[in-house]
PDB file of C-alpha atoms in Angstrom:
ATOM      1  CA  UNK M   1      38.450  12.650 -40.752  1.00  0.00           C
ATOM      2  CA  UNK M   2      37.207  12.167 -37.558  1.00  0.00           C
ATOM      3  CA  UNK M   3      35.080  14.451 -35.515  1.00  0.00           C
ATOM      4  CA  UNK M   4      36.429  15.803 -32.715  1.00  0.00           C
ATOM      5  CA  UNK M   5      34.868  16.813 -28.963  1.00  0.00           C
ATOM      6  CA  UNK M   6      35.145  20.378 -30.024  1.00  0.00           C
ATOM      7  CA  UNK M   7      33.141  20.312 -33.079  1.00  0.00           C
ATOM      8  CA  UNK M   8      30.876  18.231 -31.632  1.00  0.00           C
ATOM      9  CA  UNK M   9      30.178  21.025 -28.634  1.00  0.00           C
ATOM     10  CA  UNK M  10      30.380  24.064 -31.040  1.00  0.00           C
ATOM     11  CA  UNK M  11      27.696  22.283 -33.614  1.00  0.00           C
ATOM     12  CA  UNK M  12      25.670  21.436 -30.585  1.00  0.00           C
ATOM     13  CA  UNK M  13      25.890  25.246 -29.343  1.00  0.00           C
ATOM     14  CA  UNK M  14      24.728  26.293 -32.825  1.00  0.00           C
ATOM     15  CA  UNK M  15      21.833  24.131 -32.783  1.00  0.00           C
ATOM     16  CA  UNK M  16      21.405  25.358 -29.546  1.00  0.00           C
ATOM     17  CA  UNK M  17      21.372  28.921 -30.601  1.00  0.00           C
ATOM     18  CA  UNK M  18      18.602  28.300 -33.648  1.00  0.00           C
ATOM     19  CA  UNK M  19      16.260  26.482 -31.266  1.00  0.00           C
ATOM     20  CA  UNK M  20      16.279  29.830 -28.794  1.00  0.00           C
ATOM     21  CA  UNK M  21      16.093  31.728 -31.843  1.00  0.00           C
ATOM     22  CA  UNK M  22      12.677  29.644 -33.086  1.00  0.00           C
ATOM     23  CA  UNK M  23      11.481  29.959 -29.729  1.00  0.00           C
ATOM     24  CA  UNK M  24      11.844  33.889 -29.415  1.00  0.00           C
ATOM     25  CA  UNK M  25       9.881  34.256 -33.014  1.00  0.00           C
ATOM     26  CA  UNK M  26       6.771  31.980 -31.517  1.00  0.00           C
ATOM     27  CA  UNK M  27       3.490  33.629 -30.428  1.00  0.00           C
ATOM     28  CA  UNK M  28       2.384  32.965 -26.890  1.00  0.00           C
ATOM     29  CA  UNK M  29      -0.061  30.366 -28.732  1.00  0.00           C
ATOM     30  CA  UNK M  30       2.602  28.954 -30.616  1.00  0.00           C
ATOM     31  CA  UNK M  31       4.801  28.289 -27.355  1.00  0.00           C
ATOM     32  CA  UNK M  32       1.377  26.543 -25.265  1.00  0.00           C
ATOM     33  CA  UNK M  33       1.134  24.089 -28.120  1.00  0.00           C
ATOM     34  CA  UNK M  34       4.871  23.160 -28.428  1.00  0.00           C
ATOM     35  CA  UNK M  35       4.843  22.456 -24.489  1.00  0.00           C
ATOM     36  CA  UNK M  36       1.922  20.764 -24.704  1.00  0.00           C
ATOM     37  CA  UNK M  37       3.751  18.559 -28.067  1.00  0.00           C
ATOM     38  CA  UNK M  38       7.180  17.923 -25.995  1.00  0.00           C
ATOM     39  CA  UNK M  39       4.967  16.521 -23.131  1.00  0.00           C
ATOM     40  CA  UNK M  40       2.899  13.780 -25.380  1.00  0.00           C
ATOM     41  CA  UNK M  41       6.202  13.466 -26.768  1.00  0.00           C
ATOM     42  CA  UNK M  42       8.033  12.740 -23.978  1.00  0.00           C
ATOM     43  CA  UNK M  43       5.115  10.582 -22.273  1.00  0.00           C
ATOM     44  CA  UNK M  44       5.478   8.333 -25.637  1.00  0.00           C
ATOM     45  CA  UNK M  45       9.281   8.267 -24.778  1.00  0.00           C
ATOM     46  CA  UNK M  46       8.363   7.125 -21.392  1.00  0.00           C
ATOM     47  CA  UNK M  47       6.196   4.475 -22.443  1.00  0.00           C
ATOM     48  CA  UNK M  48       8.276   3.058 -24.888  1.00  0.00           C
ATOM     49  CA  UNK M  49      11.375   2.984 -21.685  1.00  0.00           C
ATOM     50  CA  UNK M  50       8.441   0.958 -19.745  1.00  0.00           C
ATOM     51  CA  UNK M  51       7.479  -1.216 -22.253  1.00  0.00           C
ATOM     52  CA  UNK M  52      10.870  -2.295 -22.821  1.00  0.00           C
ATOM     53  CA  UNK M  53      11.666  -2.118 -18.751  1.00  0.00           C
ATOM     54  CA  UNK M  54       8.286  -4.209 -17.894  1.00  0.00           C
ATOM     55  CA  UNK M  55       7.413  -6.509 -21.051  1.00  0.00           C
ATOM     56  CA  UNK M  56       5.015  -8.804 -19.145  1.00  0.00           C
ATOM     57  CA  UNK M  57       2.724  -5.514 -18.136  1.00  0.00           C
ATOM     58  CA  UNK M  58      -0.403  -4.964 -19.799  1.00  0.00           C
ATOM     59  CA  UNK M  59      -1.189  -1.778 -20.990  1.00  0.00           C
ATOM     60  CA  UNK M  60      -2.838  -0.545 -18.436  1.00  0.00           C
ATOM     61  CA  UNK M  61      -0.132  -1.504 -16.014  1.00  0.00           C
ATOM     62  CA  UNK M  62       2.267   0.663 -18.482  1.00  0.00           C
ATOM     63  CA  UNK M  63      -0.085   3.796 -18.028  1.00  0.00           C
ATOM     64  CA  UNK M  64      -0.430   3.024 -14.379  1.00  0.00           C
ATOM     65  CA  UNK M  65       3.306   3.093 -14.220  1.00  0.00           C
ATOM     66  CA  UNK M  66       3.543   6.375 -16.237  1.00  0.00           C
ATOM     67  CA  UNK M  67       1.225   8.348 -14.464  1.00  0.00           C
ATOM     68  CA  UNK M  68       2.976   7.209 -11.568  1.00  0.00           C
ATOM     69  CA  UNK M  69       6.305   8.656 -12.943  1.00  0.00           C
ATOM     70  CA  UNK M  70       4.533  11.727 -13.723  1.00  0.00           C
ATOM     71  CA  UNK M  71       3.181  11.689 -10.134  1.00  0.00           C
ATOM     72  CA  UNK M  72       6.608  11.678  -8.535  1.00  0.00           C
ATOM     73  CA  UNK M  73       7.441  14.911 -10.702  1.00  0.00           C
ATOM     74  CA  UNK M  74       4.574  16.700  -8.926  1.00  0.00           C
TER      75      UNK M  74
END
């Protein structure tokens, strides 16, 4: 049986719906630390996009090119 596009938006709206409902049930404390998590998370992400974008950089030509990423968010 295949999935179709319907399922695949209604299970996305119900895991949707238990992430808001995770979030709402986190202290203020609880919250800082997850932002701060999704942003090292993300920055790994990133690095692994410009690792695989620039192969010949070194590493600190990948961190130079991530902060400069970050920069442009500012």
């Amino acid at each position: 049986m295949q999935t179709t596009p319907e399922q695949i938006m209604l299970e996305a709206k119900a895991c949707d719906d238990i992430k808001v409902e995770q979030a709402r049930r986190m202290s203020l404390q609880e919250k800082f630390l997850a932002g701060a998590d999704l942003f090292e998370e993300a920055c790994r992400w990133t690095m692994i996009g410009i690792k695989n974008q620039f192969p010949d950089y070194t590493e600190e030509e990948q961190k130079a090119e991530l902060r400069r990423r970050l920069d442009l968010m500012r």
